Amino acid sequence: MRFEFFPLSRYNLRNAFRGRRLEKIRFKDSKGHKLVGEFYSPIKPSDKLPLVVYSHGLYSSMKSNKSAVFRDKLPAAGFGFFVFDAYGVGESEGKFKETTLTSRIDGLKSAIDTVSSRDDVLTNKVYLVGSSFGGLASLCVAAQNDKVKAMVLLAPAVNFCYKNFEPTEYPELDSTAFEDVRKYDPYKVAEKIKIPVLIIHGDKDEEVPFETSIELVKHIKNAKLVTIEGADHRFDNKKDFDLLVEKTVNFLITVSKKRKHYS
């Protein structure tokens, strides 16, 4: 464990946090693969912490721009924040070409089980934030994990499950990735979810059609869709990115203050 102090992020968010505690966590998925993550928390927490587990996109990692900001903002708001490298990514074990939706789901389940068992975490206040492919994995996990009490999906890549892939589109992945993803029906999965869900999507997304989130929100009982006009898939524009962060953090603060949590 170590303490880190750092300058404000390049996004210059209001009230950005200048210090937090970082702990490297190593754990295993159900197949025994070694995964690596980082747990961020306030330096001097006054009580047990609500937990946010972040799942990164297909080609991303725990060092992404989004997780870099959330690891500052969420501890500042009183949360524990856990982000990890999926199987085959970054510091975790495995080969990226072997990535599947099933392996991402498995890793996320193991991450939740590992971190929610900590003594400094509130087991009844576990929330997910998933970006793109990580959003798809988060959706699938939330539908079958009673520990998850709310969720934010950032341009969730549900189109992966309905798309006819050409081998040249994703040459880094084995064909098993495309066979595996077709086993899932996100819209059907979504109908099992009863917890509060916030979906954030840009209407100029060039990778995951905005229309997929319009459809997805219809299948979740307690969901809200926030449209960021003009935003692309990565929310590269600073104004779009800041709005995404603001909406995400405010939603998590709101649900964490509610006494009733859904299962």
Short mmCIF file of C-alpha atoms in Angstrom, two decimals:
data_model
loop_
_atom_site.label_atom_id
_atom_site.label_comp_id
_atom_site.label_asym_id
_atom_site.label_seq_id
_atom_site.Cartn_x
_atom_site.Cartn_y
_atom_site.Cartn_z
CA MET A 1 0.00 0.00 0.00
CA ARG A 2 1.18 3.51 -0.68
CA PHE A 3 -0.04 7.07 -0.67
CA GLU A 4 -0.03 9.13 -3.84
CA PHE A 5 -0.17 12.88 -4.35
CA PHE A 6 -0.51 14.28 -7.83
CA PRO A 7 -1.46 17.38 -9.81
CA LEU A 8 -4.94 17.95 -11.18
CA SER A 9 -5.82 15.86 -14.21
CA ARG A 10 -5.57 17.39 -17.66
CA TYR A 11 -9.36 17.66 -17.70
CA ASN A 12 -9.20 20.27 -14.91
CA LEU A 13 -12.36 19.07 -13.17
CA ARG A 14 -13.74 21.19 -10.38
CA ASN A 15 -12.72 20.16 -6.86
CA ALA A 16 -10.36 17.49 -8.20
CA PHE A 17 -8.83 15.38 -5.47
CA ARG A 18 -5.09 15.81 -4.85
CA GLY A 19 -4.40 12.77 -2.71
CA ARG A 20 -5.68 9.25 -2.15
CA ARG A 21 -4.56 5.86 -1.00
CA LEU A 22 -3.57 3.19 -3.53
CA GLU A 23 -3.30 -0.53 -2.95
CA LYS A 24 -2.28 -3.03 -5.62
CA ILE A 25 -4.45 -6.15 -5.52
CA ARG A 26 -3.69 -9.47 -7.18
CA PHE A 27 -6.42 -12.06 -7.52
CA LYS A 28 -7.50 -14.97 -9.73
CA ASP A 29 -10.48 -15.62 -11.95
CA SER A 30 -12.38 -18.91 -11.83
CA LYS A 31 -9.88 -20.56 -14.18
CA GLY A 32 -6.92 -19.60 -12.01
CA HIS A 33 -5.62 -16.81 -14.25
CA LYS A 34 -3.77 -14.14 -12.28
CA LEU A 35 -5.32 -10.68 -12.61
CA VAL A 36 -4.04 -7.38 -11.27
CA GLY A 37 -5.99 -4.36 -10.12
CA GLU A 38 -5.72 -1.19 -8.09
CA PHE A 39 -7.91 -0.14 -5.17
CA TYR A 40 -8.19 3.60 -4.51
CA SER A 41 -9.70 5.04 -1.35
CA PRO A 42 -9.71 8.25 0.71
CA ILE A 43 -6.53 8.69 2.75
CA LYS A 44 -8.53 8.97 5.97
CA PRO A 45 -11.92 7.31 5.47
CA SER A 46 -14.38 8.05 8.26
CA ASP A 47 -16.27 4.78 7.82
CA LYS A 48 -16.68 1.77 5.56
CA LEU A 49 -16.83 2.70 1.89
CA PRO A 50 -19.36 2.10 -0.87
CA LEU A 51 -17.50 0.30 -3.66
CA VAL A 52 -17.30 1.08 -7.37
CA VAL A 53 -15.79 -1.58 -9.66
CA TYR A 54 -14.75 -0.32 -13.09
CA SER A 55 -14.54 -2.49 -16.21
CA HIS A 56 -12.53 -1.10 -19.12
CA GLY A 57 -13.16 -1.36 -22.86
CA LEU A 58 -11.90 -4.00 -25.28
CA TYR A 59 -8.65 -2.29 -26.26
CA SER A 60 -8.27 -0.31 -23.06
CA SER A 61 -6.76 -1.05 -19.64
CA MET A 62 -6.92 0.06 -16.03
CA LYS A 63 -4.76 3.04 -17.06
CA SER A 64 -7.44 4.53 -19.33
CA ASN A 65 -8.39 8.21 -19.28
CA LYS A 66 -11.77 7.43 -17.74
CA SER A 67 -10.44 5.30 -14.91
CA ALA A 68 -7.67 7.86 -14.29
CA VAL A 69 -10.29 10.49 -13.51
CA PHE A 70 -12.65 8.21 -11.59
CA ARG A 71 -9.81 7.04 -9.34
CA ASP A 72 -9.45 10.68 -8.26
CA LYS A 73 -13.06 11.82 -8.18
CA LEU A 74 -14.67 8.83 -6.50
CA PRO A 75 -12.37 8.60 -3.46
CA ALA A 76 -12.92 12.35 -3.09
CA ALA A 77 -16.65 11.61 -2.91
CA GLY A 78 -16.18 8.89 -0.28
CA PHE A 79 -16.05 5.76 -2.45
CA GLY A 80 -13.61 2.92 -2.75
CA PHE A 81 -12.72 2.54 -6.43
CA PHE A 82 -11.37 -0.67 -7.95
CA VAL A 83 -10.10 -0.99 -11.50
CA PHE A 84 -8.27 -3.98 -12.96
CA ASP A 85 -6.62 -5.21 -16.12
CA ALA A 86 -8.78 -7.86 -17.77
CA TYR A 87 -7.36 -11.22 -18.80
CA GLY A 88 -4.70 -10.71 -21.48
CA VAL A 89 -4.33 -6.99 -20.80
CA GLY A 90 -1.62 -4.94 -19.09
CA GLU A 91 -0.33 -6.45 -15.86
CA SER A 92 -2.75 -9.38 -15.88
CA GLU A 93 -1.96 -12.87 -17.10
CA GLY A 94 -2.97 -14.25 -20.48
CA LYS A 95 -2.93 -13.46 -24.19
CA PHE A 96 -5.13 -10.68 -25.53
CA LYS A 97 -6.07 -12.73 -28.60
CA GLU A 98 -7.84 -15.18 -26.26
CA THR A 99 -10.17 -12.45 -24.98
CA THR A 100 -13.85 -13.37 -24.95
CA LEU A 101 -16.93 -11.82 -23.41
CA THR A 102 -17.10 -14.84 -21.12
CA SER A 103 -13.55 -14.23 -19.87
CA ARG A 104 -14.36 -10.56 -19.23
CA ILE A 105 -17.49 -11.53 -17.30
CA ASP A 106 -15.55 -14.09 -15.29
CA GLY A 107 -12.84 -11.60 -14.40
CA LEU A 108 -15.37 -9.00 -13.31
CA LYS A 109 -17.20 -11.50 -11.10
CA SER A 110 -13.92 -12.42 -9.42
CA ALA A 111 -13.02 -8.77 -8.96
CA ILE A 112 -16.34 -8.08 -7.24
CA ASP A 113 -15.97 -11.10 -4.95
CA THR A 114 -12.40 -10.19 -4.06
CA VAL A 115 -12.84 -6.51 -3.27
CA SER A 116 -16.33 -6.63 -1.74
CA SER A 117 -14.98 -8.96 0.95
CA ARG A 118 -12.65 -6.27 2.29
CA ASP A 119 -13.24 -5.04 5.84
CA ASP A 120 -13.27 -1.40 4.70
CA VAL A 121 -16.02 -1.89 2.09
CA LEU A 122 -19.81 -1.84 2.46
CA THR A 123 -20.99 -5.14 1.04
CA ASN A 124 -24.50 -3.77 0.48
CA LYS A 125 -23.27 -0.86 -1.62
CA VAL A 126 -21.43 -2.33 -4.59
CA TYR A 127 -21.75 -0.48 -7.90
CA LEU A 128 -20.43 -1.10 -11.41
CA VAL A 129 -19.16 1.29 -14.05
CA GLY A 130 -18.46 -0.29 -17.43
CA SER A 131 -17.11 1.31 -20.59
CA SER A 132 -17.90 -0.07 -24.06
CA PHE A 133 -17.03 -3.81 -24.02
CA GLY A 134 -16.64 -3.48 -20.26
CA GLY A 135 -20.17 -2.09 -20.20
CA LEU A 136 -21.41 -5.20 -21.97
CA ALA A 137 -19.63 -7.39 -19.41
CA SER A 138 -21.04 -5.29 -16.55
CA LEU A 139 -24.55 -5.67 -17.93
CA CYS A 140 -24.22 -9.45 -17.98
CA VAL A 141 -22.77 -9.58 -14.47
CA ALA A 142 -25.39 -7.28 -12.95
CA ALA A 143 -28.15 -9.54 -14.24
CA GLN A 144 -26.87 -12.47 -12.17
CA ASN A 145 -25.04 -10.97 -9.19
CA ASP A 146 -27.08 -9.85 -6.19
CA LYS A 147 -24.13 -7.93 -4.77
CA VAL A 148 -24.46 -5.26 -7.47
CA LYS A 149 -26.87 -2.51 -6.38
CA ALA A 150 -26.54 0.05 -9.20
CA MET A 151 -24.66 0.47 -12.47
CA VAL A 152 -23.41 3.02 -14.99
CA LEU A 153 -22.89 1.94 -18.60
CA LEU A 154 -20.76 4.16 -20.84
CA ALA A 155 -21.55 3.50 -24.51
CA PRO A 156 -22.09 -0.21 -23.78
CA ALA A 157 -21.07 -2.35 -26.76
CA VAL A 158 -24.23 -4.44 -27.03
CA ASN A 159 -23.87 -4.37 -30.82
CA PHE A 160 -21.05 -6.91 -30.51
CA CYS A 161 -23.61 -9.62 -29.84
CA TYR A 162 -25.70 -8.87 -32.92
CA LYS A 163 -23.02 -7.94 -35.43
CA ASN A 164 -21.84 -10.08 -38.33
CA PHE A 165 -18.09 -9.82 -37.99
CA GLU A 166 -15.55 -9.90 -40.78
CA PRO A 167 -12.28 -11.60 -39.77
CA THR A 168 -10.34 -8.50 -40.80
CA GLU A 169 -12.25 -6.21 -38.42
CA TYR A 170 -10.56 -7.49 -35.27
CA PRO A 171 -7.43 -9.36 -36.40
CA GLU A 172 -6.02 -9.28 -32.86
CA LEU A 173 -8.73 -11.67 -31.63
CA ASP A 174 -9.19 -15.40 -32.18
CA SER A 175 -12.34 -16.56 -33.92
CA THR A 176 -13.54 -17.96 -30.59
CA ALA A 177 -14.22 -14.39 -29.46
CA PHE A 178 -16.92 -14.00 -32.10
CA GLU A 179 -18.37 -17.45 -31.50
CA ASP A 180 -18.51 -16.75 -27.78
CA VAL A 181 -20.19 -13.35 -27.98
CA ARG A 182 -23.07 -14.75 -30.03
CA LYS A 183 -24.10 -16.85 -27.03
CA TYR A 184 -25.32 -13.68 -25.33
CA ASP A 185 -28.46 -11.64 -25.94
CA PRO A 186 -27.96 -8.32 -24.09
CA TYR A 187 -31.54 -7.14 -24.52
CA LYS A 188 -32.85 -10.36 -23.01
CA VAL A 189 -30.24 -10.19 -20.25
CA ALA A 190 -31.25 -6.60 -19.51
CA GLU A 191 -34.81 -7.64 -18.71
CA LYS A 192 -33.52 -9.44 -15.59
CA ILE A 193 -32.01 -6.26 -14.15
CA LYS A 194 -34.01 -4.48 -11.44
CA ILE A 195 -31.34 -2.18 -9.99
CA PRO A 196 -30.97 1.52 -10.94
CA VAL A 197 -29.00 1.89 -14.17
CA LEU A 198 -27.62 4.98 -15.88
CA ILE A 199 -26.63 4.68 -19.54
CA ILE A 200 -24.51 7.46 -21.06
CA HIS A 201 -24.01 7.52 -24.82
CA GLY A 202 -22.96 10.01 -27.46
CA ASP A 203 -25.27 10.37 -30.45
CA LYS A 204 -22.28 10.54 -32.83
CA ASP A 205 -20.70 7.30 -31.65
CA GLU A 206 -18.88 5.83 -34.65
CA GLU A 207 -18.26 2.38 -33.08
CA VAL A 208 -21.33 1.52 -31.01
CA PRO A 209 -24.51 2.88 -32.60
CA PHE A 210 -26.39 5.25 -30.31
CA GLU A 211 -29.59 3.46 -31.27
CA THR A 212 -28.46 0.37 -29.36
CA SER A 213 -28.70 2.28 -26.08
CA ILE A 214 -32.10 3.67 -27.05
CA GLU A 215 -33.22 0.06 -27.41
CA LEU A 216 -31.36 -1.17 -24.32
CA VAL A 217 -33.00 1.30 -21.95
CA LYS A 218 -36.41 -0.08 -23.00
CA HIS A 219 -35.46 -3.49 -21.60
CA ILE A 220 -34.30 -2.34 -18.15
CA LYS A 221 -37.00 -1.65 -15.61
CA ASN A 222 -35.20 1.13 -13.73
CA ALA A 223 -32.92 2.76 -16.29
CA LYS A 224 -32.22 6.25 -17.59
CA LEU A 225 -30.43 7.19 -20.81
CA VAL A 226 -28.34 10.36 -20.89
CA THR A 227 -27.56 11.51 -24.41
CA ILE A 228 -24.43 13.59 -24.94
CA GLU A 229 -25.06 15.41 -28.18
CA GLY A 230 -22.20 15.31 -30.65
CA ALA A 231 -20.07 12.96 -28.54
CA ASP A 232 -18.06 10.17 -30.17
CA HIS A 233 -17.39 6.71 -28.74
CA ARG A 234 -14.46 7.80 -26.58
CA PHE A 235 -15.94 11.14 -25.52
CA ASP A 236 -12.73 12.76 -26.77
CA ASN A 237 -14.09 16.29 -26.57
CA LYS A 238 -13.24 17.77 -23.16
CA LYS A 239 -16.73 19.13 -22.60
CA ASP A 240 -18.29 15.75 -23.42
CA PHE A 241 -15.83 13.94 -21.17
CA ASP A 242 -16.41 16.27 -18.24
CA LEU A 243 -20.17 15.83 -18.58
CA LEU A 244 -19.79 12.04 -18.61
CA VAL A 245 -17.76 12.17 -15.41
CA GLU A 246 -20.15 14.59 -13.73
CA LYS A 247 -23.23 12.50 -14.57
CA THR A 248 -21.54 9.29 -13.45
CA VAL A 249 -20.28 10.59 -10.12
CA ASN A 250 -23.54 12.37 -9.29
CA PHE A 251 -25.55 9.23 -10.04
CA LEU A 252 -23.32 7.10 -7.80
CA ILE A 253 -23.52 9.63 -4.97
CA THR A 254 -27.31 9.67 -5.25
CA VAL A 255 -27.78 5.89 -5.20
CA SER A 256 -25.27 5.45 -2.37
CA LYS A 257 -27.32 7.76 -0.16
CA LYS A 258 -30.53 5.80 -0.63
CA ARG A 259 -31.39 3.39 2.14
CA LYS A 260 -33.23 0.98 -0.13
CA HIS A 261 -31.12 -1.07 -2.52
CA TYR A 262 -32.55 -3.34 -5.13
CA SER A 263 -31.60 -6.92 -5.84
#
